[in-house]
JSON list of C-alpha atoms in Angstrom, two decimals:
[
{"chain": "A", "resi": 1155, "resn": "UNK", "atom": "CA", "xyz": [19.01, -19.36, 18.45]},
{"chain": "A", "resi": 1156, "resn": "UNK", "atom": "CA", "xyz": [16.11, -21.33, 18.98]},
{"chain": "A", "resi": 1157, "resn": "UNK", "atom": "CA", "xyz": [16.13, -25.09, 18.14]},
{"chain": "A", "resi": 1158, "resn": "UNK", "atom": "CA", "xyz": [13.56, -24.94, 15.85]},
{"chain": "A", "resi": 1159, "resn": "UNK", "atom": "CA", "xyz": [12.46, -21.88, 13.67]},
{"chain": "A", "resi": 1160, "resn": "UNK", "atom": "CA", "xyz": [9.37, -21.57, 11.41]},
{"chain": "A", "resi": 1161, "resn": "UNK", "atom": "CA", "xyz": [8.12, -18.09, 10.17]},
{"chain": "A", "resi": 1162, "resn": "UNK", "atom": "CA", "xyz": [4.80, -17.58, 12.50]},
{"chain": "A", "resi": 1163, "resn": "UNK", "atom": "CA", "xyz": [2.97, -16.39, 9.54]},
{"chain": "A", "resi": 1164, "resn": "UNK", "atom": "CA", "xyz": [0.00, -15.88, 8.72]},
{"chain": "A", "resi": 1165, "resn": "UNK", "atom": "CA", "xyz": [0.26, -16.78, 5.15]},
{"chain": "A", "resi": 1166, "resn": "UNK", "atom": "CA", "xyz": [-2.34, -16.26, 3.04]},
{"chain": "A", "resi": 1167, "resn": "UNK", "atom": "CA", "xyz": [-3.03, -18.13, -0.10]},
{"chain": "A", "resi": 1168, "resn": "UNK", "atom": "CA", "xyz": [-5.88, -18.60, -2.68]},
{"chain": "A", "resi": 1169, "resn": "UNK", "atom": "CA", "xyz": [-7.43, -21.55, -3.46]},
{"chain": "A", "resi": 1170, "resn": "UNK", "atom": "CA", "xyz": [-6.07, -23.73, -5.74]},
{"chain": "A", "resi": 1171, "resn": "UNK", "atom": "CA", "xyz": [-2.13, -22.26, -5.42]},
{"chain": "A", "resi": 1172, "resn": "UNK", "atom": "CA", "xyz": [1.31, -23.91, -3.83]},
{"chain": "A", "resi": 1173, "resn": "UNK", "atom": "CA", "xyz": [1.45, -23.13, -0.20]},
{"chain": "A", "resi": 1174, "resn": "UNK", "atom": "CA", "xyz": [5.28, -23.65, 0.96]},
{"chain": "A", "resi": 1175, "resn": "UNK", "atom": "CA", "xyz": [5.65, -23.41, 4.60]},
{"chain": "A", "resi": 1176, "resn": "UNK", "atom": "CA", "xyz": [9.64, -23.40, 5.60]},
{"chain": "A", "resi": 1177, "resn": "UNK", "atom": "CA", "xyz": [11.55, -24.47, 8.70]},
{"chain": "A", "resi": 1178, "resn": "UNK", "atom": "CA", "xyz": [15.33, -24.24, 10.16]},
{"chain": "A", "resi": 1179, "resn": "UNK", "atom": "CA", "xyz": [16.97, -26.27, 12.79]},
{"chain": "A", "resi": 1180, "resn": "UNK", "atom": "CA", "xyz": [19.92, -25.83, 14.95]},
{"chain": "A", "resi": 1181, "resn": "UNK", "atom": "CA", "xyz": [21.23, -29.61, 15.81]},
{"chain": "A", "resi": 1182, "resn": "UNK", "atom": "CA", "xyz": [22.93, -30.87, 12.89]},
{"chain": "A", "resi": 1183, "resn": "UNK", "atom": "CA", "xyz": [22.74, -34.49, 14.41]},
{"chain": "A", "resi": 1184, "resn": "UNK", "atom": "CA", "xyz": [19.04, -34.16, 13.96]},
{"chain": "A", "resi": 1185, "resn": "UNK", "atom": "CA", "xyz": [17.98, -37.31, 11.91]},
{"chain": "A", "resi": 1186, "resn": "UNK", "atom": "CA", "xyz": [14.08, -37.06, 12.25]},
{"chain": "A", "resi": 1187, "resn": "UNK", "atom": "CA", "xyz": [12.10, -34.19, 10.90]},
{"chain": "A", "resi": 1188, "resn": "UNK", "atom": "CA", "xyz": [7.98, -34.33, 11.32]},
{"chain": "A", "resi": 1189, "resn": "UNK", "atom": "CA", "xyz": [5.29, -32.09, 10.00]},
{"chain": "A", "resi": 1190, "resn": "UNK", "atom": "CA", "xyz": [1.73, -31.64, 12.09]},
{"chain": "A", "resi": 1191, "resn": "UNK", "atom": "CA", "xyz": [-1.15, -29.70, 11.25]},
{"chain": "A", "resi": 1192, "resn": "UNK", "atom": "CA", "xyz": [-3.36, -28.12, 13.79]},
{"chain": "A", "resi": 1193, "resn": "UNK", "atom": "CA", "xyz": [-6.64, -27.02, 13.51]},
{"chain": "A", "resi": 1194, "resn": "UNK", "atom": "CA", "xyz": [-7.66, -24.14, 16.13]},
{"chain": "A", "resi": 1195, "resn": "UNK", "atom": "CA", "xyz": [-9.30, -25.69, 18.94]},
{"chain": "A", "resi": 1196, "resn": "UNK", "atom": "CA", "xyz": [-8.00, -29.15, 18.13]},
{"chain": "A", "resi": 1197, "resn": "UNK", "atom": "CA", "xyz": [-4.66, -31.10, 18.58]},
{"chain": "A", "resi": 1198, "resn": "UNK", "atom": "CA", "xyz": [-2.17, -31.84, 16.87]},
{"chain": "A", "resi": 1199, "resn": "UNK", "atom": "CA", "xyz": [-2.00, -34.90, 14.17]},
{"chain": "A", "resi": 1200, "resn": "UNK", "atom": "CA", "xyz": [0.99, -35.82, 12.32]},
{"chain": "A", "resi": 1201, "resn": "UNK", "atom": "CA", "xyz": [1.02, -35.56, 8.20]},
{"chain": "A", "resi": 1202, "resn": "UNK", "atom": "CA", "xyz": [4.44, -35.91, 7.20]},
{"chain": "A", "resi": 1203, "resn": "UNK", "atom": "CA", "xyz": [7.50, -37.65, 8.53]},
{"chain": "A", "resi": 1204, "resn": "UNK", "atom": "CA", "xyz": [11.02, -37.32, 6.78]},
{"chain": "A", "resi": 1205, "resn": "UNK", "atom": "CA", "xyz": [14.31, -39.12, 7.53]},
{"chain": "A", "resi": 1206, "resn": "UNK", "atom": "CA", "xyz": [16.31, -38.72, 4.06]},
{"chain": "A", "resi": 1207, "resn": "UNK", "atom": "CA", "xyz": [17.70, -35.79, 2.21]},
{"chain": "A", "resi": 1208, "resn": "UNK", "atom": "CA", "xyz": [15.14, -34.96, -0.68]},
{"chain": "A", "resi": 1209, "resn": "UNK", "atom": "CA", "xyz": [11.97, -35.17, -1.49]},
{"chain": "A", "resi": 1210, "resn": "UNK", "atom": "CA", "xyz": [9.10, -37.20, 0.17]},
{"chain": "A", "resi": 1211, "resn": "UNK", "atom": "CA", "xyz": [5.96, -36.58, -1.54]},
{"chain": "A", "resi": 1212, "resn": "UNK", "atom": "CA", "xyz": [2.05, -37.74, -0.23]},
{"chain": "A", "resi": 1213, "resn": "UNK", "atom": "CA", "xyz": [-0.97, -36.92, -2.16]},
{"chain": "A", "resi": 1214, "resn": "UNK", "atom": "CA", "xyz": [-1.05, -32.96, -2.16]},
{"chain": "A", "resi": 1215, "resn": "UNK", "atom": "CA", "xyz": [1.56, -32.87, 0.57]},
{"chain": "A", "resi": 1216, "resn": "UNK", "atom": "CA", "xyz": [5.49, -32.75, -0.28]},
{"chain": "A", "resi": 1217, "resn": "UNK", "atom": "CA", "xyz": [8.16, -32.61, 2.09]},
{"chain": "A", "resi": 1218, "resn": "UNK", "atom": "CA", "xyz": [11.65, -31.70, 1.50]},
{"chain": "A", "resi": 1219, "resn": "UNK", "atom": "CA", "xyz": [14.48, -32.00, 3.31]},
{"chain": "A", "resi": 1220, "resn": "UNK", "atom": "CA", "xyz": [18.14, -30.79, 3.47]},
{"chain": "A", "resi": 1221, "resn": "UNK", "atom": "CA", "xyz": [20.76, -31.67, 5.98]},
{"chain": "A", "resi": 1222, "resn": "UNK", "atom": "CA", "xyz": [23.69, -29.82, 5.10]},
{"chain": "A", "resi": 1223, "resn": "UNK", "atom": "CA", "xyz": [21.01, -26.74, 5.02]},
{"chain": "A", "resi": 1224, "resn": "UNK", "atom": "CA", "xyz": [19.39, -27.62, 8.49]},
{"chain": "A", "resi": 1225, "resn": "UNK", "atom": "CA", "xyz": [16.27, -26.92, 6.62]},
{"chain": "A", "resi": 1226, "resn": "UNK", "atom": "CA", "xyz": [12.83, -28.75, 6.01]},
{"chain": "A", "resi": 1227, "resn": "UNK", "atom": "CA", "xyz": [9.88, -27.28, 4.34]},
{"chain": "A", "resi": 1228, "resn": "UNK", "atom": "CA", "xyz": [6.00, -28.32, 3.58]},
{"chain": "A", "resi": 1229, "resn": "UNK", "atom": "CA", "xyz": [4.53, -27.55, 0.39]},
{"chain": "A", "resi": 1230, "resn": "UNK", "atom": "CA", "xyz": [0.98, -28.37, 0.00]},
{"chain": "A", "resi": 1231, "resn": "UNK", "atom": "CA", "xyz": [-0.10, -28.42, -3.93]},
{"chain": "A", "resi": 1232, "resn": "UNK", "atom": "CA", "xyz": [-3.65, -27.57, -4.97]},
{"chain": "A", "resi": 1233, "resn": "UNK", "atom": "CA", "xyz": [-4.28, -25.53, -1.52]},
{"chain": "A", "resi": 1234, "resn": "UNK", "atom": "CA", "xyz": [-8.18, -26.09, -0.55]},
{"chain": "A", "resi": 1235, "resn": "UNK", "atom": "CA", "xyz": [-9.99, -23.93, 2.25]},
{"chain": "A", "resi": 1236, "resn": "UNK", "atom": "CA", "xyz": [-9.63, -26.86, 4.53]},
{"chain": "A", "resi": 1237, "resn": "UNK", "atom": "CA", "xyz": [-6.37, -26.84, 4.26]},
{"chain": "A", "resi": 1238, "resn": "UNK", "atom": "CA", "xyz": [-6.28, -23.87, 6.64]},
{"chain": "A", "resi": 1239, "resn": "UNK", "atom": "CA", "xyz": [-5.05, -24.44, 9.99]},
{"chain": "A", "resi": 1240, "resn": "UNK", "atom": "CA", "xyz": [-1.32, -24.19, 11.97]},
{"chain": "A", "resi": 1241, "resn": "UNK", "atom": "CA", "xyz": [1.52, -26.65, 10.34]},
{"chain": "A", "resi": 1242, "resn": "UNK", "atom": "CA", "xyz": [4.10, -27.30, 13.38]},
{"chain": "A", "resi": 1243, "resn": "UNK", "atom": "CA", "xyz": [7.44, -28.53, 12.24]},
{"chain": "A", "resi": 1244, "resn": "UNK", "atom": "CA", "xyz": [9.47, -30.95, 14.98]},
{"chain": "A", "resi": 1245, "resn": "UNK", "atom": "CA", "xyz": [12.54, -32.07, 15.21]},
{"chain": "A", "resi": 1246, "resn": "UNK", "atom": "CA", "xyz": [13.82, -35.33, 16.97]},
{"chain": "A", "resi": 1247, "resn": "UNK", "atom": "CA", "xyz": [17.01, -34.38, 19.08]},
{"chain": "A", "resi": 1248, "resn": "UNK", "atom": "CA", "xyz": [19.20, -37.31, 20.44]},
{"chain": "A", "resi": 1249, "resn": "UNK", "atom": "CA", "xyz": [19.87, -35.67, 23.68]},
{"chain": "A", "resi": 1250, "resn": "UNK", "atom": "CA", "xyz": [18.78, -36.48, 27.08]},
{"chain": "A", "resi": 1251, "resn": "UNK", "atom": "CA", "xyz": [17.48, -39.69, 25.64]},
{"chain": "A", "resi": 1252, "resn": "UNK", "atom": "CA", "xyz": [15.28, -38.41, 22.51]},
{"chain": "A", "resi": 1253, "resn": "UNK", "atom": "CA", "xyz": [12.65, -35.87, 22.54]},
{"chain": "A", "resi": 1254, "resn": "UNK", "atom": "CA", "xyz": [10.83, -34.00, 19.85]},
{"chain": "A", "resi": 1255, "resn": "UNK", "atom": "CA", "xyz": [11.40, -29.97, 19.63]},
{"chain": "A", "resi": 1256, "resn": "UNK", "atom": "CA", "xyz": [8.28, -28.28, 18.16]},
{"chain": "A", "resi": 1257, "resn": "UNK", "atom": "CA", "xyz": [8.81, -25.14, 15.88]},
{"chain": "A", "resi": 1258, "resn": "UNK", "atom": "CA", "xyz": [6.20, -21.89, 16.86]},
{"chain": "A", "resi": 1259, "resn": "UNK", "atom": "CA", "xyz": [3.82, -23.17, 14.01]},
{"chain": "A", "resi": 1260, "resn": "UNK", "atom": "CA", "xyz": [2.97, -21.27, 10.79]},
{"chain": "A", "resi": 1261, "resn": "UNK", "atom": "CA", "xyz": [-0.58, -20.10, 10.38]},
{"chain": "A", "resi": 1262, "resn": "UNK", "atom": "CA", "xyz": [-1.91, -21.25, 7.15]},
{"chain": "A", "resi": 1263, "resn": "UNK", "atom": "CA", "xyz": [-4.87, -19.49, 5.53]},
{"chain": "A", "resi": 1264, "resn": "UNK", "atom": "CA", "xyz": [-6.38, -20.63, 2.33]},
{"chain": "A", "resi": 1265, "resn": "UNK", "atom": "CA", "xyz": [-9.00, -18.25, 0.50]},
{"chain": "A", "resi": 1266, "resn": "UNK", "atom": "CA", "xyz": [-11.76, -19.26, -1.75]},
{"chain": "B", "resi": 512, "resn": "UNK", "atom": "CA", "xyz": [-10.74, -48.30, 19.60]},
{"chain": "B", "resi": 513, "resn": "UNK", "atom": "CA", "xyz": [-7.30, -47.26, 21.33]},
{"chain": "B", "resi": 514, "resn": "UNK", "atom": "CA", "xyz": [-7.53, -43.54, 22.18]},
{"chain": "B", "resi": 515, "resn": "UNK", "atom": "CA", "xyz": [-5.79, -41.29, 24.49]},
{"chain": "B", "resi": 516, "resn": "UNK", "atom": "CA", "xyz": [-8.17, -38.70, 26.88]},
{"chain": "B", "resi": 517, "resn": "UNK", "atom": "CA", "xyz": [-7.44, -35.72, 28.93]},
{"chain": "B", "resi": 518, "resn": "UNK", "atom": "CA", "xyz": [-9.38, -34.99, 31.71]},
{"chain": "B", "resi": 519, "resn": "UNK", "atom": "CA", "xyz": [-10.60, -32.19, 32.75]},
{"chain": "B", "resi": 520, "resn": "UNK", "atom": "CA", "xyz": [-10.83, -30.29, 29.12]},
{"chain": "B", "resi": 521, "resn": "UNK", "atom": "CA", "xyz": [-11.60, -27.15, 31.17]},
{"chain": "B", "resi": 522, "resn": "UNK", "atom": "CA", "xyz": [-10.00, -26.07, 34.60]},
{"chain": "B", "resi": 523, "resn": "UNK", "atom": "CA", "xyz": [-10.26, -22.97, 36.00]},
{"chain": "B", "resi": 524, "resn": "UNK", "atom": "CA", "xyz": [-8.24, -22.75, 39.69]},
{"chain": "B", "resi": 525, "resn": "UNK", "atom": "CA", "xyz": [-6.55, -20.00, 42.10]},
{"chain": "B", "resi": 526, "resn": "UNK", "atom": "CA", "xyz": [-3.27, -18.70, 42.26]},
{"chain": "B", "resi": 527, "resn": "UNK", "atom": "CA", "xyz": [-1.34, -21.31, 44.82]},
{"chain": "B", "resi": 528, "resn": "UNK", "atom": "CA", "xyz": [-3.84, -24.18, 44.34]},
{"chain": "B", "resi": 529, "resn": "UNK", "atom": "CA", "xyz": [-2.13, -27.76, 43.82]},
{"chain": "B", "resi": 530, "resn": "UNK", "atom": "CA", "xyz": [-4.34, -29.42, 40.17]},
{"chain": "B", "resi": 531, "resn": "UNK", "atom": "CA", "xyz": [-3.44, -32.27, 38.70]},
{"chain": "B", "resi": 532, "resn": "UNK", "atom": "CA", "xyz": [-4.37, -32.98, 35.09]},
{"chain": "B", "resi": 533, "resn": "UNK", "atom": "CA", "xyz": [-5.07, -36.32, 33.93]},
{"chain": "B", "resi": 534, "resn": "UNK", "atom": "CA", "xyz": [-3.59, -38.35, 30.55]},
{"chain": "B", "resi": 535, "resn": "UNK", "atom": "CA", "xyz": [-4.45, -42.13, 29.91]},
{"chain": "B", "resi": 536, "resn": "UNK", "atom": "CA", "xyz": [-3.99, -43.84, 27.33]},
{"chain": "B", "resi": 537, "resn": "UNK", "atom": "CA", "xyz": [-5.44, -47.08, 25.83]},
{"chain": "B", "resi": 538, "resn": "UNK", "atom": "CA", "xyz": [-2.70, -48.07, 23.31]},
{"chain": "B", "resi": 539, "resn": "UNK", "atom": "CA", "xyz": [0.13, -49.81, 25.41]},
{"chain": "B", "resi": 540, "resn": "UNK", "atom": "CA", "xyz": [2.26, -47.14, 24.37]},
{"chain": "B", "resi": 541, "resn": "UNK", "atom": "CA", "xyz": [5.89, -46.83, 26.51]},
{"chain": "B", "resi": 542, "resn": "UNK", "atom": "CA", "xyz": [6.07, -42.90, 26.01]},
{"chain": "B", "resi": 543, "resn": "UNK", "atom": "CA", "xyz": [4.55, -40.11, 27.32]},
{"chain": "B", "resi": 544, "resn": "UNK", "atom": "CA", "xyz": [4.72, -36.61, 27.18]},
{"chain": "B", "resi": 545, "resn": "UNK", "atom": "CA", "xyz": [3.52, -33.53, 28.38]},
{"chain": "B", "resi": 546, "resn": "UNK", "atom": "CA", "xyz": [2.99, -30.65, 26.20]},
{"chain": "B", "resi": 547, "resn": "UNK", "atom": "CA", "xyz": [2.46, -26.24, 26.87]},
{"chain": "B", "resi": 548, "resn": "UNK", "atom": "CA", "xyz": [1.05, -24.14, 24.15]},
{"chain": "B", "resi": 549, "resn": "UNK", "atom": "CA", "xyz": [1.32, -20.45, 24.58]},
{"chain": "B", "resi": 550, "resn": "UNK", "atom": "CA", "xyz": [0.47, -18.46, 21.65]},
{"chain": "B", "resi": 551, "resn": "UNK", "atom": "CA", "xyz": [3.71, -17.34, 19.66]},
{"chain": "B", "resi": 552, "resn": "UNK", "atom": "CA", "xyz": [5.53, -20.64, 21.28]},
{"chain": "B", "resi": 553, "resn": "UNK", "atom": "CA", "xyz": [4.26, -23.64, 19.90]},
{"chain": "B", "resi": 554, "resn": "UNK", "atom": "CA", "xyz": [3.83, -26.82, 21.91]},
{"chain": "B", "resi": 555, "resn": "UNK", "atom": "CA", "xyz": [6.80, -26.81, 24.91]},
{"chain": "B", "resi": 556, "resn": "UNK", "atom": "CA", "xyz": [7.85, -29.93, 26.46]},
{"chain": "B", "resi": 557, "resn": "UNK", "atom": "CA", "xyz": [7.10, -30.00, 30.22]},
{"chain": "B", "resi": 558, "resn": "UNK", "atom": "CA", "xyz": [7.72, -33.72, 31.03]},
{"chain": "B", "resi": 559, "resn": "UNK", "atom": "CA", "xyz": [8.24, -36.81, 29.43]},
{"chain": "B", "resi": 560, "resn": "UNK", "atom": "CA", "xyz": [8.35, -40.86, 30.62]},
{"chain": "B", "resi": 561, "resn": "UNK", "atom": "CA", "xyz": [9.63, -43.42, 28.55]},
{"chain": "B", "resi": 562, "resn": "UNK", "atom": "CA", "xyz": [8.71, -46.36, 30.84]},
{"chain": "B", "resi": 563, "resn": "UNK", "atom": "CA", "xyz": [6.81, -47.32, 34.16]},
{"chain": "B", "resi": 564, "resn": "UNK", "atom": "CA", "xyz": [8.86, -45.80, 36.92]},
{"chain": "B", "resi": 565, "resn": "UNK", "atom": "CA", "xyz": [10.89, -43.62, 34.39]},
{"chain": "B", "resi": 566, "resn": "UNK", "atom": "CA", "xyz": [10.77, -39.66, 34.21]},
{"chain": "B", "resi": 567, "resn": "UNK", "atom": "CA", "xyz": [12.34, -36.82, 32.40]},
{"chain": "B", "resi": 568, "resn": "UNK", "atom": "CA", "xyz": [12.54, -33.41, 32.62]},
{"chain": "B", "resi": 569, "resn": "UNK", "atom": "CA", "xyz": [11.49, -31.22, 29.50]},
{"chain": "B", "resi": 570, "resn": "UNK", "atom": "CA", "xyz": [12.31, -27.73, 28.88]},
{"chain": "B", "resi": 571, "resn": "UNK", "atom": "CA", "xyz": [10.42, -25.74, 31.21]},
{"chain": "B", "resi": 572, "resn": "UNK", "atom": "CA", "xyz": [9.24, -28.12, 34.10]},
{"chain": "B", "resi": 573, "resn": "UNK", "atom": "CA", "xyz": [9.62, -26.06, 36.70]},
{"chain": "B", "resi": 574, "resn": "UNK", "atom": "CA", "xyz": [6.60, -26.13, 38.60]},
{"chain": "B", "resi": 575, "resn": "UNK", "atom": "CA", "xyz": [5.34, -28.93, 37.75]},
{"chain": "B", "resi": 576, "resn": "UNK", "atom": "CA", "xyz": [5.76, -32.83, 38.49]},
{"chain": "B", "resi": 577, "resn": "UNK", "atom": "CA", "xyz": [4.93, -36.26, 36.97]},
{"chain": "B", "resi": 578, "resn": "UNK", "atom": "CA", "xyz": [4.89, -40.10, 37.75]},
{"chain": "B", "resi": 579, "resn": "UNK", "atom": "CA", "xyz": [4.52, -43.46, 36.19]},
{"chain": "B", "resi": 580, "resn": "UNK", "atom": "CA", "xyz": [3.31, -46.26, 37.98]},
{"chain": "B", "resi": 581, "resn": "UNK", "atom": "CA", "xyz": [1.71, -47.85, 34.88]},
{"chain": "B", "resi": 582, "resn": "UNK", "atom": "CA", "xyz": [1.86, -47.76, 31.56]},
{"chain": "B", "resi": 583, "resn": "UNK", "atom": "CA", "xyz": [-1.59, -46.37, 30.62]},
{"chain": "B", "resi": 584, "resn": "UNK", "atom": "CA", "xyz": [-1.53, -42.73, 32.87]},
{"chain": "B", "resi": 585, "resn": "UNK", "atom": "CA", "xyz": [0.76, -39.99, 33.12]},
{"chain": "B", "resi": 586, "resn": "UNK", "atom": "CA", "xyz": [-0.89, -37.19, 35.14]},
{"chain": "B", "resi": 587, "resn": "UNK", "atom": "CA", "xyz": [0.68, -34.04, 35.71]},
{"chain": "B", "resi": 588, "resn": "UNK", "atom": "CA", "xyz": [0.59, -32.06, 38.76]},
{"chain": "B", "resi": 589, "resn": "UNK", "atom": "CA", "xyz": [0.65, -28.37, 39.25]},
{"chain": "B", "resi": 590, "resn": "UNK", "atom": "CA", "xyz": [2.51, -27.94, 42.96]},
{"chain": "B", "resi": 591, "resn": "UNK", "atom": "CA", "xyz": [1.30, -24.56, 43.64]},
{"chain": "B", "resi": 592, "resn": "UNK", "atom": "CA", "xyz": [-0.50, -22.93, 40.31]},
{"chain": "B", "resi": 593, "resn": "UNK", "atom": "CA", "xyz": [0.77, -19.42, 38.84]},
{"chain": "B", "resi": 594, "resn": "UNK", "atom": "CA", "xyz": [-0.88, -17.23, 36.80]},
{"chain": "B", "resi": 595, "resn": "UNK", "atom": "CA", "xyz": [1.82, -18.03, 34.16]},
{"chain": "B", "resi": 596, "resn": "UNK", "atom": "CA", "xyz": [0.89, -21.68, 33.94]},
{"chain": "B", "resi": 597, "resn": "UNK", "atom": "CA", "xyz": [-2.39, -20.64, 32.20]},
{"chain": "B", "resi": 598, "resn": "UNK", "atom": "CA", "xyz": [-2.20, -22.51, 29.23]},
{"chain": "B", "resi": 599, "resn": "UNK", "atom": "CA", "xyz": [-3.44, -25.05, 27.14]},
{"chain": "B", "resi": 600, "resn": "UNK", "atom": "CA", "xyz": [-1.94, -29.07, 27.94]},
{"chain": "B", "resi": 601, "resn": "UNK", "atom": "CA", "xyz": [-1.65, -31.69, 25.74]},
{"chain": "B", "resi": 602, "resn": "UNK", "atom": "CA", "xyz": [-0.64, -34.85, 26.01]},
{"chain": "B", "resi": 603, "resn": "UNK", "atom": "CA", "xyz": [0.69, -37.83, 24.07]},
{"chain": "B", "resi": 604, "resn": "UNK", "atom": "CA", "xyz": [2.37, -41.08, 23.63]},
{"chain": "B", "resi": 605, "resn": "UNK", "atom": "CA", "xyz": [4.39, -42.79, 21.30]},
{"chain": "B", "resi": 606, "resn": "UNK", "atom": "CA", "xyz": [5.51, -46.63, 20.72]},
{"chain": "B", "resi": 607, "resn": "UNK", "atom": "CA", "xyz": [8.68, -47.20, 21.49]},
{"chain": "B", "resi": 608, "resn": "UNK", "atom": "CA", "xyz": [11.67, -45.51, 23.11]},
{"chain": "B", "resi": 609, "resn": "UNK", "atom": "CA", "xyz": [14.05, -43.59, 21.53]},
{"chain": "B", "resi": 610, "resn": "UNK", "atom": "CA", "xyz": [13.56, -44.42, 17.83]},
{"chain": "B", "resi": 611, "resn": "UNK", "atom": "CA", "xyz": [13.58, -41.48, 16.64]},
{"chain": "B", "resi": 612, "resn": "UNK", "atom": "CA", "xyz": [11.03, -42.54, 14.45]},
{"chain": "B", "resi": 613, "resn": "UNK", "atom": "CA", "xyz": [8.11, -42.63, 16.11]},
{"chain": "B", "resi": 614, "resn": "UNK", "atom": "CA", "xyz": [4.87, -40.85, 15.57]},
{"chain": "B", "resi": 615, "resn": "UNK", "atom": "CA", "xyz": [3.29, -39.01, 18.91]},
{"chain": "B", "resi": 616, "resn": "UNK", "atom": "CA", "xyz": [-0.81, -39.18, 19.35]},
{"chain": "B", "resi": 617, "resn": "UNK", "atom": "CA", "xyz": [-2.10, -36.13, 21.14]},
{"chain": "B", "resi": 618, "resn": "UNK", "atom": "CA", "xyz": [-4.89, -36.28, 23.25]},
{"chain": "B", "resi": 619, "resn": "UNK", "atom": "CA", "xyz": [-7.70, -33.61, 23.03]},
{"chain": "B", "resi": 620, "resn": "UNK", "atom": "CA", "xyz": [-6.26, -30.95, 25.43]},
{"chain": "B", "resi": 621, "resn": "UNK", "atom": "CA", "xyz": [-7.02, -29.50, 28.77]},
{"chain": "B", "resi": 622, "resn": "UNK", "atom": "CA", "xyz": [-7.40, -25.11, 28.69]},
{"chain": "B", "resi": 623, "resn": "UNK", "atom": "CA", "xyz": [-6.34, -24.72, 32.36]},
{"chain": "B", "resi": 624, "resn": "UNK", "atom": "CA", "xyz": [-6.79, -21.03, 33.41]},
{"chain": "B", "resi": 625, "resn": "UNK", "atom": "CA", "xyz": [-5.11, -19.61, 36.88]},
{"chain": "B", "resi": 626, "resn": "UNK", "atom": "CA", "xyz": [-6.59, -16.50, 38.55]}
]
């Protein structure tokens, strides 16, 4: 099992709708959860951090987060076309001194 | 501004050629890391320093080295380049050391191709 797990996507969505991008880790100690978004050709830059089971919400970006789940998910409300780009969910693990473990990335696509 | 640059963006070397890549940073950062992305496996840890004199082995580092003799630069050197180190590198840093809070910075990237 990989450490961390995102569906690769692409998912599609119009304009306008919820886009909920989903993502499963394997080290229950994991205390630190991050979202970045990528556009193609660029790097990566961070847009969400969580720490706390719930809900963290900023601007059209929400993240949730569930320990005893081992799962953390994006939704972005009111998806626009420049929304579209990779989201990478990381996870901080403890071991070996700290490090973050990036998830494969799910290709997000918005449509006009 | 602080930044953090990559040099070159573009590489393109032979099979068995030593290339070092180049990361510096301007923010005073303690951490630095190296980064692979391969299409269909997001960004892979190669290398990582938390501190001048300090390194750490990622998850696939084999192949390829690092040091820290200041804080600023982190390059990373390709002993003897394979066609299956083709890839795109990022770097980045973060402030402090094992916070588990901290937010990394990427540089811009280097697309290093091996034939």
């Amino acid at each position: 099992q990989k450490e961390v797990e995102q569906n690769s996507g692409p998912l599609s969505v119009p304009e306008g709708a919820i886009a909920s991008l989903n993502c499963t880790y394997s080290d229950r100690g994991s205390q630190s959860f991050f979202w970045y978004r990528q556009y193609s050709g660029k790097s990566p830059e961070l847009i969400m951090s969580i720490y706390s089971n719930g809900d963290k919400e900023d601007g059209r970006f929400t993240a949730q987060l569930n320990k005893a789940s081992q799962y953390v998910s994006l939704l972005i409300r009111d998806s626009q076309p420049s929304d579209s780009a990779t989201y990478l969910c990381a996870v901080f693990i403890y071991n070996q001194g700290g490090k973050l473990i990036f998830g494969q990335g799910t290709e997000l696509s918005v449509k006009p | 501004d602080a930044e953090i640059t990559q040099s070159p963006r573009h590489k393109i070397t032979e099979t068995g050629r030593q290339v070092t890549l180049a990361c510096h940073q301007t923010w005073n950062h303690n951490n630095m890391f190296w980064y692979r992305q391969d299409l269909g496996h997001g960004l892979r840890l190669i290398h990582y320093s938390y501190g001048v004199q300090d390194t750490n082995k990622g998850e696939v580092s084999d192949g390829y080295s690092v040091s820290r003799s200041n804080t600023e630069d982190l390059p990373l050197t390709l002993e003897s380049a394979a066609s299956s180190q083709t890839s795109v590198y990022f770097c980045a840093s973060s402030e402090s050391a094992g916070g588990g809070t901290d937010t990394q910075y990427f540089g811009p990237g280097t697309r290093l191709t091996v034939l």
